[in-house]
PDB file of C-alpha atoms in Angstrom:
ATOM      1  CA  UNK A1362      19.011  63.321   6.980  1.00 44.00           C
ATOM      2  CA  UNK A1363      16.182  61.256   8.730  1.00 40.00           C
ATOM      3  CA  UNK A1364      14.246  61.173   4.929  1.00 41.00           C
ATOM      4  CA  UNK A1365      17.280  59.704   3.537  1.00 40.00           C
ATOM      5  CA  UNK A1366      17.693  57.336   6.164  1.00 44.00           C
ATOM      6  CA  UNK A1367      13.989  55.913   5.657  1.00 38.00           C
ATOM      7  CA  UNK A1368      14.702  55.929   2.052  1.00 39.00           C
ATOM      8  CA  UNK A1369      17.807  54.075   2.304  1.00 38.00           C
ATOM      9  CA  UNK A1370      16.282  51.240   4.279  1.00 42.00           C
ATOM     10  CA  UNK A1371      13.546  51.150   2.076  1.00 43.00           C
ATOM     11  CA  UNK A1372      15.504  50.566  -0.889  1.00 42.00           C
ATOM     12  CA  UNK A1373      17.399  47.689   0.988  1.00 40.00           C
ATOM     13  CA  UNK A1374      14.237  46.220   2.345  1.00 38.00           C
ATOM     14  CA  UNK A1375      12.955  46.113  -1.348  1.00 45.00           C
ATOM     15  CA  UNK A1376      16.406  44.546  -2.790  1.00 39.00           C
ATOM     16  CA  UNK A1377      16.417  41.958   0.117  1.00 40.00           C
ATOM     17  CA  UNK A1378      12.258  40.536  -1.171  1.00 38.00           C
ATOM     18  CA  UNK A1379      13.381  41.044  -4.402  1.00 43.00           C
ATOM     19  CA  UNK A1380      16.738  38.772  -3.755  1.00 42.00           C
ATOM     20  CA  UNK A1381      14.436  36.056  -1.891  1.00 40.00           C
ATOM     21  CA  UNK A1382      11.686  36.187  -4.007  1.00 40.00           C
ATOM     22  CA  UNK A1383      14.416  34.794  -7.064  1.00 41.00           C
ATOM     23  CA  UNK A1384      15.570  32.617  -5.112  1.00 38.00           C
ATOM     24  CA  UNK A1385      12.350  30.689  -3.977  1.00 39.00           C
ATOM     25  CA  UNK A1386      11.574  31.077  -7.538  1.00 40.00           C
ATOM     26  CA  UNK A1387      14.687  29.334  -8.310  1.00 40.00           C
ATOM     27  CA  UNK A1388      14.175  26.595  -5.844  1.00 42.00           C
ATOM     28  CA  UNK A1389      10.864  26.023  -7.133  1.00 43.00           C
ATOM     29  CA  UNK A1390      11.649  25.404 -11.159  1.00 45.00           C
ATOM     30  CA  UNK A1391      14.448  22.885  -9.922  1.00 49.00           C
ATOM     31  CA  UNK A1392      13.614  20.050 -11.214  1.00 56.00           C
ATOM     32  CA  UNK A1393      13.204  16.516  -9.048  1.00 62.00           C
ATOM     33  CA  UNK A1394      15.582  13.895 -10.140  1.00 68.00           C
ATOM     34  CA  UNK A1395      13.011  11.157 -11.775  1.00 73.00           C
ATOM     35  CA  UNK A1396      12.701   7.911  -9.833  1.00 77.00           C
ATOM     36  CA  UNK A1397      13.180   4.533 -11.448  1.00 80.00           C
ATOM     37  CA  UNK A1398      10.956   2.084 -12.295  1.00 76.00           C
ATOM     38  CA  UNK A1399      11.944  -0.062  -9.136  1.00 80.00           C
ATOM     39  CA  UNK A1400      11.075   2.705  -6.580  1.00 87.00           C
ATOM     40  CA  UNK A1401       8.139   3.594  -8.557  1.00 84.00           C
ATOM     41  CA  UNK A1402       6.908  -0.210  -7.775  1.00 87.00           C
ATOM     42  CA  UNK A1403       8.038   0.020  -4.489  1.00 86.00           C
ATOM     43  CA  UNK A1404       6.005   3.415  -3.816  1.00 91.00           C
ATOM     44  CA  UNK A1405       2.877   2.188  -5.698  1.00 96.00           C
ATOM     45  CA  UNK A1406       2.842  -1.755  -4.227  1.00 97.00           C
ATOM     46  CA  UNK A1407       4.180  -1.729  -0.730  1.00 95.00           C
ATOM     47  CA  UNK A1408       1.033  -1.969   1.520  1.00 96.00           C
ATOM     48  CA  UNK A1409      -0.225  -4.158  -1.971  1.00 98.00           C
ATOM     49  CA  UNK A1410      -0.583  -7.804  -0.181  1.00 98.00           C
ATOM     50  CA  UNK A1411       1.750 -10.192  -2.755  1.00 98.00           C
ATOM     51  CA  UNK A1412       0.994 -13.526  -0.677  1.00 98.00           C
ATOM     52  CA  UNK A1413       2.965 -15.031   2.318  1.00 98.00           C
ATOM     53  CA  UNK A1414       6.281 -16.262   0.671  1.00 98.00           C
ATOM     54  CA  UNK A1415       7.543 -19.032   2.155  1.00 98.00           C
ATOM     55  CA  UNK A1416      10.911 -20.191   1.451  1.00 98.00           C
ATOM     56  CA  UNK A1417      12.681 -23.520   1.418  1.00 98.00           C
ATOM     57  CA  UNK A1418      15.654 -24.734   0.662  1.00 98.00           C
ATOM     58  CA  UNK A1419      15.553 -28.467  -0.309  1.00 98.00           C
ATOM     59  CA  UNK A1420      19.351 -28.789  -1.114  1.00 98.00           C
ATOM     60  CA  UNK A1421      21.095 -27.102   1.603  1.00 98.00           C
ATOM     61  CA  UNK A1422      24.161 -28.964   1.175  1.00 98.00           C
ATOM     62  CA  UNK A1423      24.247 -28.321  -3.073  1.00 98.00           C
ATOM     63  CA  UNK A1424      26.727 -25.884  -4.421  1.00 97.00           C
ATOM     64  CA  UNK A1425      23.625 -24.202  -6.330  1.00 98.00           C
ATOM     65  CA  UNK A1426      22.553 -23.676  -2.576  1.00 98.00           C
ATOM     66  CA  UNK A1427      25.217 -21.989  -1.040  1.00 98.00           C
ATOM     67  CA  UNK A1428      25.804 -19.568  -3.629  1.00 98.00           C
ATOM     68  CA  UNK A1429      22.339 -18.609  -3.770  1.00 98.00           C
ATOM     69  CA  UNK A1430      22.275 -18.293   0.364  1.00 97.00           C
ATOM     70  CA  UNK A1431      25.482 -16.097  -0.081  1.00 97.00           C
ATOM     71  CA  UNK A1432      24.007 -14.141  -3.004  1.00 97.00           C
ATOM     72  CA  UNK A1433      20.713 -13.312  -1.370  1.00 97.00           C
ATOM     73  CA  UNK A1434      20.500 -13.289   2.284  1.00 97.00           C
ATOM     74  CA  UNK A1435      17.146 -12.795   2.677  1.00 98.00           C
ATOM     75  CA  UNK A1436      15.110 -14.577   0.214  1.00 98.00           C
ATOM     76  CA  UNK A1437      11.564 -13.253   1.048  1.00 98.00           C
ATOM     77  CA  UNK A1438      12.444  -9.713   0.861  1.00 98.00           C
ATOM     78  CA  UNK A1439      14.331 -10.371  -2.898  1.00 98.00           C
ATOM     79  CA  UNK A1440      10.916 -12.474  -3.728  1.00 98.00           C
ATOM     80  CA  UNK A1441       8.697  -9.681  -2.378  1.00 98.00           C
ATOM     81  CA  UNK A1442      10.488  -7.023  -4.375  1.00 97.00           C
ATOM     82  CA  UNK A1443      10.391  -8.994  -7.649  1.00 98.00           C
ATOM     83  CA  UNK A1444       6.656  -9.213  -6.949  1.00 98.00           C
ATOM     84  CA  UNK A1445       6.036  -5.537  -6.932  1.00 98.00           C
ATOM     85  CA  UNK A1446       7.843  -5.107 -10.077  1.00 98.00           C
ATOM     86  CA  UNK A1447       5.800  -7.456 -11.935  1.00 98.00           C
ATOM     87  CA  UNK A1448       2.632  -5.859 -10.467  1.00 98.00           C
ATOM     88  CA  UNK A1449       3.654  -2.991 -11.576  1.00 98.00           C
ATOM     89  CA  UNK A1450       4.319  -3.873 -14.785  1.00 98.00           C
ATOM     90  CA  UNK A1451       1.446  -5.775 -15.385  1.00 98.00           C
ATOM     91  CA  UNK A1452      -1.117  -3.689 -13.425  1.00 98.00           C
ATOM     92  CA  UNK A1453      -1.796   0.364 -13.779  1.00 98.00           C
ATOM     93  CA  UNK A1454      -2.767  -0.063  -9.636  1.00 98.00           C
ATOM     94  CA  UNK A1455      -3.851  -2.122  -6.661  1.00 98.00           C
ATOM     95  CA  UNK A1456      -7.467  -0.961  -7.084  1.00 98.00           C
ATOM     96  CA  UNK A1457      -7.169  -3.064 -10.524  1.00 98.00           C
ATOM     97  CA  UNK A1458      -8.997  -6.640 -11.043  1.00 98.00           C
ATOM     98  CA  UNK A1459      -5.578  -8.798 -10.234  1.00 98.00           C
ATOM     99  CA  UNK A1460      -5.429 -12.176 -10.070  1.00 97.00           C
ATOM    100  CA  UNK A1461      -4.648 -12.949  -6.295  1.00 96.00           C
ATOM    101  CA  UNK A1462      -1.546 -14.875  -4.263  1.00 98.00           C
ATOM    102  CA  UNK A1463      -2.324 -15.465  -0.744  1.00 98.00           C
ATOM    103  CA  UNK A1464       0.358 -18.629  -0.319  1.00 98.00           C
ATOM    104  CA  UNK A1465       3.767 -18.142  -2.391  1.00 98.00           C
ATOM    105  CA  UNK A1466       6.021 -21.453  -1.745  1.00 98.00           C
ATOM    106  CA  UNK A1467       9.596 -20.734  -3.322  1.00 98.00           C
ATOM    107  CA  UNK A1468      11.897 -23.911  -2.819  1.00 98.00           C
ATOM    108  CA  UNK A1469      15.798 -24.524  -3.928  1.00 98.00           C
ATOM    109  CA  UNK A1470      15.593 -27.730  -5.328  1.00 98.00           C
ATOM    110  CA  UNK A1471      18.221 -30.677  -6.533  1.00 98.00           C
ATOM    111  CA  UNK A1472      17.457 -31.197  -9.598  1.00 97.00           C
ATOM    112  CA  UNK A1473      17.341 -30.664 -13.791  1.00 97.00           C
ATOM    113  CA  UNK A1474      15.763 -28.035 -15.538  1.00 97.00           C
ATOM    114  CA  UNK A1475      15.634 -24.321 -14.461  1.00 98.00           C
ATOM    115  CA  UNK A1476      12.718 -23.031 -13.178  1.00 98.00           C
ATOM    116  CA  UNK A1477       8.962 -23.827 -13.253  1.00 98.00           C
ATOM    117  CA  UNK A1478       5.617 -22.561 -11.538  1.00 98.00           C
ATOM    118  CA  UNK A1479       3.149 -24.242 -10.437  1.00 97.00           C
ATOM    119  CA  UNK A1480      -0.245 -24.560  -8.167  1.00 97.00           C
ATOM    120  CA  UNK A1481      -3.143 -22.165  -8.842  1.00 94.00           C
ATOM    121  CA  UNK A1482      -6.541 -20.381  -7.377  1.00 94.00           C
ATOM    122  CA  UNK A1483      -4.007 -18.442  -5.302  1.00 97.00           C
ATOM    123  CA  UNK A1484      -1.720 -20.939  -3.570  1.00 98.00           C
ATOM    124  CA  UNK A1485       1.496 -20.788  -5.762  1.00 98.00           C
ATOM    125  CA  UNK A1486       4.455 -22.878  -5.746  1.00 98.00           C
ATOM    126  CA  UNK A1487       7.746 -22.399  -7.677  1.00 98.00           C
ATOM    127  CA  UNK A1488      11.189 -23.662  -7.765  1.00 98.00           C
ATOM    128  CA  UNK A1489      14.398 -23.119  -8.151  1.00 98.00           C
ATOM    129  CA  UNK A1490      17.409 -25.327  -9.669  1.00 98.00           C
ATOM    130  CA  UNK A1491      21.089 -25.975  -7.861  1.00 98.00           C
ATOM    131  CA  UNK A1492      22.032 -27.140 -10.570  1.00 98.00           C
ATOM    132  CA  UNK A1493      21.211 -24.398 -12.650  1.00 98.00           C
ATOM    133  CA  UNK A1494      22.358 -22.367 -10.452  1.00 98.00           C
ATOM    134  CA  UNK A1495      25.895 -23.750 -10.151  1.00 97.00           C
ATOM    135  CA  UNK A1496      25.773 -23.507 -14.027  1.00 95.00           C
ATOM    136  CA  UNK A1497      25.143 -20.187 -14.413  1.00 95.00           C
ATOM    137  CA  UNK A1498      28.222 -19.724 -11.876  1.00 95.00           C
ATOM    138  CA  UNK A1499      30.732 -21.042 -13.751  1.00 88.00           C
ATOM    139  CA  UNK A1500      34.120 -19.325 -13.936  1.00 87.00           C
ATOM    140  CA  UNK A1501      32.974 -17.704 -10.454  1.00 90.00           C
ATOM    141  CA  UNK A1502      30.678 -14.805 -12.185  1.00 92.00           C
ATOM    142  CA  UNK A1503      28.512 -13.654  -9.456  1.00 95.00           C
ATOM    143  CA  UNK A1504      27.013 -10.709 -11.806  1.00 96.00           C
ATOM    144  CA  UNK A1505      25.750 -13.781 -14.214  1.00 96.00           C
ATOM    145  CA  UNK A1506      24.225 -16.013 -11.618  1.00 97.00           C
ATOM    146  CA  UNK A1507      22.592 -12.260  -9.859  1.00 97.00           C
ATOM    147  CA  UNK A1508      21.284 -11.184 -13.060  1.00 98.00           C
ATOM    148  CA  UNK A1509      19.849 -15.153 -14.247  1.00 98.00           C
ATOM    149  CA  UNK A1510      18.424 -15.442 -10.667  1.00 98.00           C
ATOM    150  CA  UNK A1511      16.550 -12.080 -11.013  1.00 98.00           C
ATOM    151  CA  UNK A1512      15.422 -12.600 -14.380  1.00 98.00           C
ATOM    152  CA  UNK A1513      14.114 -16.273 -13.854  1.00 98.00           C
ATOM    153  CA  UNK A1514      12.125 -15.246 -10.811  1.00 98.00           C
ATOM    154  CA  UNK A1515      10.736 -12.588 -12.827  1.00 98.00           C
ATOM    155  CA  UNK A1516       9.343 -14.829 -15.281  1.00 98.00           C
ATOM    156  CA  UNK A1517       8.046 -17.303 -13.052  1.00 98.00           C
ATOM    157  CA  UNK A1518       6.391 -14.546 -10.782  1.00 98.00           C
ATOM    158  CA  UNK A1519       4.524 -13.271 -13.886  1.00 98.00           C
ATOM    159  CA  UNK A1520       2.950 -16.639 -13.999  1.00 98.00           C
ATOM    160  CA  UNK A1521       2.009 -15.996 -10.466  1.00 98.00           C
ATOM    161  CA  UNK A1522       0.165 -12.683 -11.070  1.00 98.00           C
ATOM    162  CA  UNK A1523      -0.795 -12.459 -14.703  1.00 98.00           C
ATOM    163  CA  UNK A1524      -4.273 -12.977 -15.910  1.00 98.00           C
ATOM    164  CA  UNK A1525      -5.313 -15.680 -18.639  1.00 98.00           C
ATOM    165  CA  UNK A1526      -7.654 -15.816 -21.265  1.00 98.00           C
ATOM    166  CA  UNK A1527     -11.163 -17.209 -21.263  1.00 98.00           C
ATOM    167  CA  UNK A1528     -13.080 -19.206 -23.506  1.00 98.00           C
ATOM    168  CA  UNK A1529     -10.203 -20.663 -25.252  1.00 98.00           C
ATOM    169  CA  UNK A1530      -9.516 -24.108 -23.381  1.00 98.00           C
ATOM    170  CA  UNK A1531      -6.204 -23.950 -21.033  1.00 98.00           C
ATOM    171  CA  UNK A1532      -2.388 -23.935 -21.012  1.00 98.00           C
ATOM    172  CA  UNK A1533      -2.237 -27.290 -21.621  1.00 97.00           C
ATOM    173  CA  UNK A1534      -4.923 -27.607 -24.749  1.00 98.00           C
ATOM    174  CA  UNK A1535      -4.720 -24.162 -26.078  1.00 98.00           C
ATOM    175  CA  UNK A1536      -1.562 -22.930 -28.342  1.00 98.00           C
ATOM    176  CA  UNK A1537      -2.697 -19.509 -28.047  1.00 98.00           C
ATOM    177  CA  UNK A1538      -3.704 -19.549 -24.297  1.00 98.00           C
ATOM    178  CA  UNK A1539       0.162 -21.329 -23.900  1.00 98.00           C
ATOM    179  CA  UNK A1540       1.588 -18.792 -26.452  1.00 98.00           C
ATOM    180  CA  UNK A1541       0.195 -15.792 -24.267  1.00 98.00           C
ATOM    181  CA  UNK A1542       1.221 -17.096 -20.991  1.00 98.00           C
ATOM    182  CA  UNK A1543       4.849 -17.697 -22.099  1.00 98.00           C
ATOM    183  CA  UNK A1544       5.214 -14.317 -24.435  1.00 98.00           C
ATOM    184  CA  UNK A1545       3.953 -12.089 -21.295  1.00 99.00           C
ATOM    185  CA  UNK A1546       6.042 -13.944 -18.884  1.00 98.00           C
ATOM    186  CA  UNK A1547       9.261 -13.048 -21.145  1.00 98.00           C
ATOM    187  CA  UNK A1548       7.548  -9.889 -21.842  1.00 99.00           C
ATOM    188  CA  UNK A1549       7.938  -8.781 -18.377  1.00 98.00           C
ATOM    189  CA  UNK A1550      11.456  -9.998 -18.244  1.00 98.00           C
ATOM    190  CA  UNK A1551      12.178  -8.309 -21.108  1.00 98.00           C
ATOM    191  CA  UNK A1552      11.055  -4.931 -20.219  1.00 98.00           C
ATOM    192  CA  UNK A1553      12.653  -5.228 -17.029  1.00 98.00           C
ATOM    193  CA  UNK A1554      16.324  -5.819 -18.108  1.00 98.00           C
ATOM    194  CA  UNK A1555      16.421  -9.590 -17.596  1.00 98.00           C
ATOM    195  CA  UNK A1556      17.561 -10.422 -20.539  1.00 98.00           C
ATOM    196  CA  UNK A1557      20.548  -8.989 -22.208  1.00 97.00           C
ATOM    197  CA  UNK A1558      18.869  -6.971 -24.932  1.00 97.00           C
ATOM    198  CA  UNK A1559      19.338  -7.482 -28.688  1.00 97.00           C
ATOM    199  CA  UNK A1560      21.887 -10.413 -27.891  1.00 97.00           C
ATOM    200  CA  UNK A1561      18.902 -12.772 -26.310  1.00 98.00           C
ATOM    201  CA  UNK A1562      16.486 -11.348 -28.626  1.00 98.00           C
ATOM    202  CA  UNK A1563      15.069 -14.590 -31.189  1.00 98.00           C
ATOM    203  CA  UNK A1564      15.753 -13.919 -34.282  1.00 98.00           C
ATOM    204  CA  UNK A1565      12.386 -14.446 -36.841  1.00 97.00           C
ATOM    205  CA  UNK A1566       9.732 -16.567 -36.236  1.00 98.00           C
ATOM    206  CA  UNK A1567       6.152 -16.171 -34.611  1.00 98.00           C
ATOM    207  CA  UNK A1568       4.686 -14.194 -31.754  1.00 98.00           C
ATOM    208  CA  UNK A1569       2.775 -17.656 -31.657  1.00 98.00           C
ATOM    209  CA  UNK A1570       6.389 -19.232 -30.374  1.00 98.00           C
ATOM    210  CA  UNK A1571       5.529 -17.837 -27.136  1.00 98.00           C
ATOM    211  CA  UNK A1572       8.698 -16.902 -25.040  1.00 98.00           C
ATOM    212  CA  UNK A1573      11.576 -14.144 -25.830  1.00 98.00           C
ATOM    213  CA  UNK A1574      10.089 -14.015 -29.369  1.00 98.00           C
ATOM    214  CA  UNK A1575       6.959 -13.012 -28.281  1.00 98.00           C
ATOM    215  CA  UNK A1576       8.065 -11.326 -25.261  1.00 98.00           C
ATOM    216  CA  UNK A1577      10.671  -8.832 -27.071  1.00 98.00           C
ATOM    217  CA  UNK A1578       7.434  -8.309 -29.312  1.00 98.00           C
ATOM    218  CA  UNK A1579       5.076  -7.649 -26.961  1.00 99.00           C
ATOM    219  CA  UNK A1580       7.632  -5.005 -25.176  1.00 98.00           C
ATOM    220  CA  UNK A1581       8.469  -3.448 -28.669  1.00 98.00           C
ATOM    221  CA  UNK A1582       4.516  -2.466 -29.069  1.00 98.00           C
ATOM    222  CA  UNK A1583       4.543  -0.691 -26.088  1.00 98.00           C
ATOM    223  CA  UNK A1584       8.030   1.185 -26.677  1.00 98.00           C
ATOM    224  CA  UNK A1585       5.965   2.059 -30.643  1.00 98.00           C
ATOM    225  CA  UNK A1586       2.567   1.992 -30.014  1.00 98.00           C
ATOM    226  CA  UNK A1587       1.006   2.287 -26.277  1.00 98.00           C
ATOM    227  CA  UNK A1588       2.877   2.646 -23.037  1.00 98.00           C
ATOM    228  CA  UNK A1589       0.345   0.798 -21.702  1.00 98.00           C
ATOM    229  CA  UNK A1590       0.519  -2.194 -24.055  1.00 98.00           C
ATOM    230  CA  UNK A1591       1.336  -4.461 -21.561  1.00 98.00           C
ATOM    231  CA  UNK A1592      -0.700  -3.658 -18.720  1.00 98.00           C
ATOM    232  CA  UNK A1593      -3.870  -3.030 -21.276  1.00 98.00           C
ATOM    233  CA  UNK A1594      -3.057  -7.033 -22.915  1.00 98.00           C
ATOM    234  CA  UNK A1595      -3.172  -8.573 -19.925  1.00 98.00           C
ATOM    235  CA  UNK A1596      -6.400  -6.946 -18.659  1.00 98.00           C
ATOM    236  CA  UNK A1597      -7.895  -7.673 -22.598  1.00 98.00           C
ATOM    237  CA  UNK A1598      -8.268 -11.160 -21.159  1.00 98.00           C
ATOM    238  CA  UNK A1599     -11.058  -9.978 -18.751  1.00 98.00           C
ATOM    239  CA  UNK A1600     -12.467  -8.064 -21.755  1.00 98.00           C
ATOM    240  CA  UNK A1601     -11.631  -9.677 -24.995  1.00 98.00           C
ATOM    241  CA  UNK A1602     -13.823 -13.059 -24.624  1.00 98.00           C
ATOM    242  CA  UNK A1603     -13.308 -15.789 -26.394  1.00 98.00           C
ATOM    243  CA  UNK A1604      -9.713 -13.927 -26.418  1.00 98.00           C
ATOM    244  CA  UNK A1605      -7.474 -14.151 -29.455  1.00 98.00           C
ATOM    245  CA  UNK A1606      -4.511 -12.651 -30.523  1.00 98.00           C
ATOM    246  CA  UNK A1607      -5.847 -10.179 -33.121  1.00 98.00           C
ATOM    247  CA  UNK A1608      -9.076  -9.507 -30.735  1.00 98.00           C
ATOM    248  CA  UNK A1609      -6.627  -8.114 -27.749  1.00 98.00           C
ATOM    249  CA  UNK A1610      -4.700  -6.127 -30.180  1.00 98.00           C
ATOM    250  CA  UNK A1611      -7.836  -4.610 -31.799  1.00 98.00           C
ATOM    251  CA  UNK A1612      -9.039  -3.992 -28.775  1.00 98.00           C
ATOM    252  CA  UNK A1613      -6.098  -2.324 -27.251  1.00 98.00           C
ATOM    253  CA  UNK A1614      -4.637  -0.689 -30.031  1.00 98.00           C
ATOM    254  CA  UNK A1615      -7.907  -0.130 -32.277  1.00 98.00           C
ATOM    255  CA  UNK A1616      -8.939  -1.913 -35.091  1.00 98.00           C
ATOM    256  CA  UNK A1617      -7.282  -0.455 -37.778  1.00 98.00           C
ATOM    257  CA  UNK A1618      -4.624  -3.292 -36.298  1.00 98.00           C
ATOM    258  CA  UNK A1619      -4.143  -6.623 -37.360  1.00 97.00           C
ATOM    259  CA  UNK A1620      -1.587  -8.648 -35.179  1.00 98.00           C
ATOM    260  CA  UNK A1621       0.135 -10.378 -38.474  1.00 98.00           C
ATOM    261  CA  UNK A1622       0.740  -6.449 -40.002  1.00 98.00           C
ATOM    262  CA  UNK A1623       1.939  -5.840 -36.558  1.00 98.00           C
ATOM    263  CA  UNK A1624       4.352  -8.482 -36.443  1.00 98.00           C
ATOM    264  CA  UNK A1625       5.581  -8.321 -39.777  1.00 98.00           C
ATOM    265  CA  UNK A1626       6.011  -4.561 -39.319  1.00 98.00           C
ATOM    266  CA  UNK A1627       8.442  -5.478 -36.278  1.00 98.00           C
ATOM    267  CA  UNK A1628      10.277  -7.914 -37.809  1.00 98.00           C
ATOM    268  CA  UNK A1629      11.131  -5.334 -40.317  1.00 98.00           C
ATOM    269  CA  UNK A1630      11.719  -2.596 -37.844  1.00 98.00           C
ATOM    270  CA  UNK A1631      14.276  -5.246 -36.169  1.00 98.00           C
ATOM    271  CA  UNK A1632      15.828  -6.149 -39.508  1.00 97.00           C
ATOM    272  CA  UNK A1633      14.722  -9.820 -39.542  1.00 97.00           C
ATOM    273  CA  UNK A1634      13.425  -9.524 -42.706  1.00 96.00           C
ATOM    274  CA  UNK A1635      13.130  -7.106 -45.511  1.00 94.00           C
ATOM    275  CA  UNK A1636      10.859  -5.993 -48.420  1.00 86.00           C
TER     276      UNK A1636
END
């Protein structure tokens, strides 16, 4: 009887390891549930310094004003946040060559127009229209002014952050230094959901427009060609000098590339055109 015991508690000492051993195995081969592309920014860029942001309302007593105040209560946490995710969608890290913010001054301002950026060698200044604001509440639709709001800051931050090209003249003299600057800045807003997809998307054209139709370009090479499209053109401006279109793209993509196949090959792919 004493054999059988031992072998009896044996046998359930070897079906209890067996039993746990499955089930750390299990637990092991469960897959983690992916994490988006906003706490992948946040994760990456929060101890990443993206400049004091000062804020400033210059129309407290506009309508634009109070429904921006009610929309986002804290304005330089919303700003900060924004920040990271164009970092991270411009930059593959921190450790990378990035143009620098140390002063960010965002102000709510009275007056036409939407949005602009301005300042430069670090101290950054950008507003905001009321009136634009107000505009883009009409009928009461806080999801339209909260999804404008986001996707204007994100444009304007990309100015902030973004590198430019050398040995080409400036925003101001350059088409192809302005048509860079613009595309990228609707690039990132693009590939970030601030626009409402195919329904904003220009239709024909020229990358050399600048704006949504370059930016909706620019995003569909990296969904086609590179994941990295974006992050690799804006660094091509530290590499690619004097920069041009078709030197970034040979650069980044190789150069069996030529920008004008490229963009003739989207417009097809989008149905703008046809053979």
């Amino acid at each position: 009887m004493k054999k059988k015991h031992i072998f009896w508690a044996a046998a359930c000492l070897s079906l209890c390891l067996s039993a746990c051993t499955s089930k750390s195995s299990t637990a092991t081969t469960v897959a983690e549930e992916p994490i988006s592309a906003e706490e992948a920014a946040d994760n990456l860029w929060k101890d990443y310094f993206v400049g004091n942001i000062i804020f400033e309302d210059k129309a407290p007593d506009s309508e634009g004003s109070r429904i921006y105040r009610t929309l986002i209560t804290d304005p330089q946490a919303y700003i900060t946040k924004q920040a990271r995710t164009v970092l991270h969608t411009l930059y593959f890290s921190p450790s990378d060559s990035i143009a620098p913010v140390y002063n960010l001054h965002y102000t709510l301002e009275d007056t036409d127009g939407i949005s602009a950026k301005g300042g430069g060698n670090g101290e950054i200044g950008i507003f905001y229209s009321t009136r634009h604001i107000a505009k883009s509440f009409a009928n009461n639709d806080t999801a339209r002014v909260d999804f404008e709001t986001r996707g204007v800051l994100l444009h304007e931050l990309t100015h902030a952050y973004q590198l430019e090209p050398q040995g080409i003249g400036s925003y101001g003299t350059n088409k192809v230094f302005w048509a860079f600057i613009e595309g990228m800045a609707d690039a990132v807003r693009v590939a970030n959901g601030g626009f409402h997809g195919e329904a904003d998307r220009p239709k024909g054209g020229n990358y050399m427009d600048g704006y949504r139709t370059a930016g909706y370009f620019f995003v569909w090479l990296r969904d086609t060609k590179d994941p990295d499209f974006l992050r690799k053109f804006n660094r091509s401006t530290l590499e690619v000098v004097p920069w041009s279109f078709d030197g970034a793209i040979k650069h980044v993509l190789g150069e069996q590339y030529n920008i004008d196949d490229l963009w003739k090959e989207y417009q097809l792919a989008v149905g703008d055109i046809k053979e």
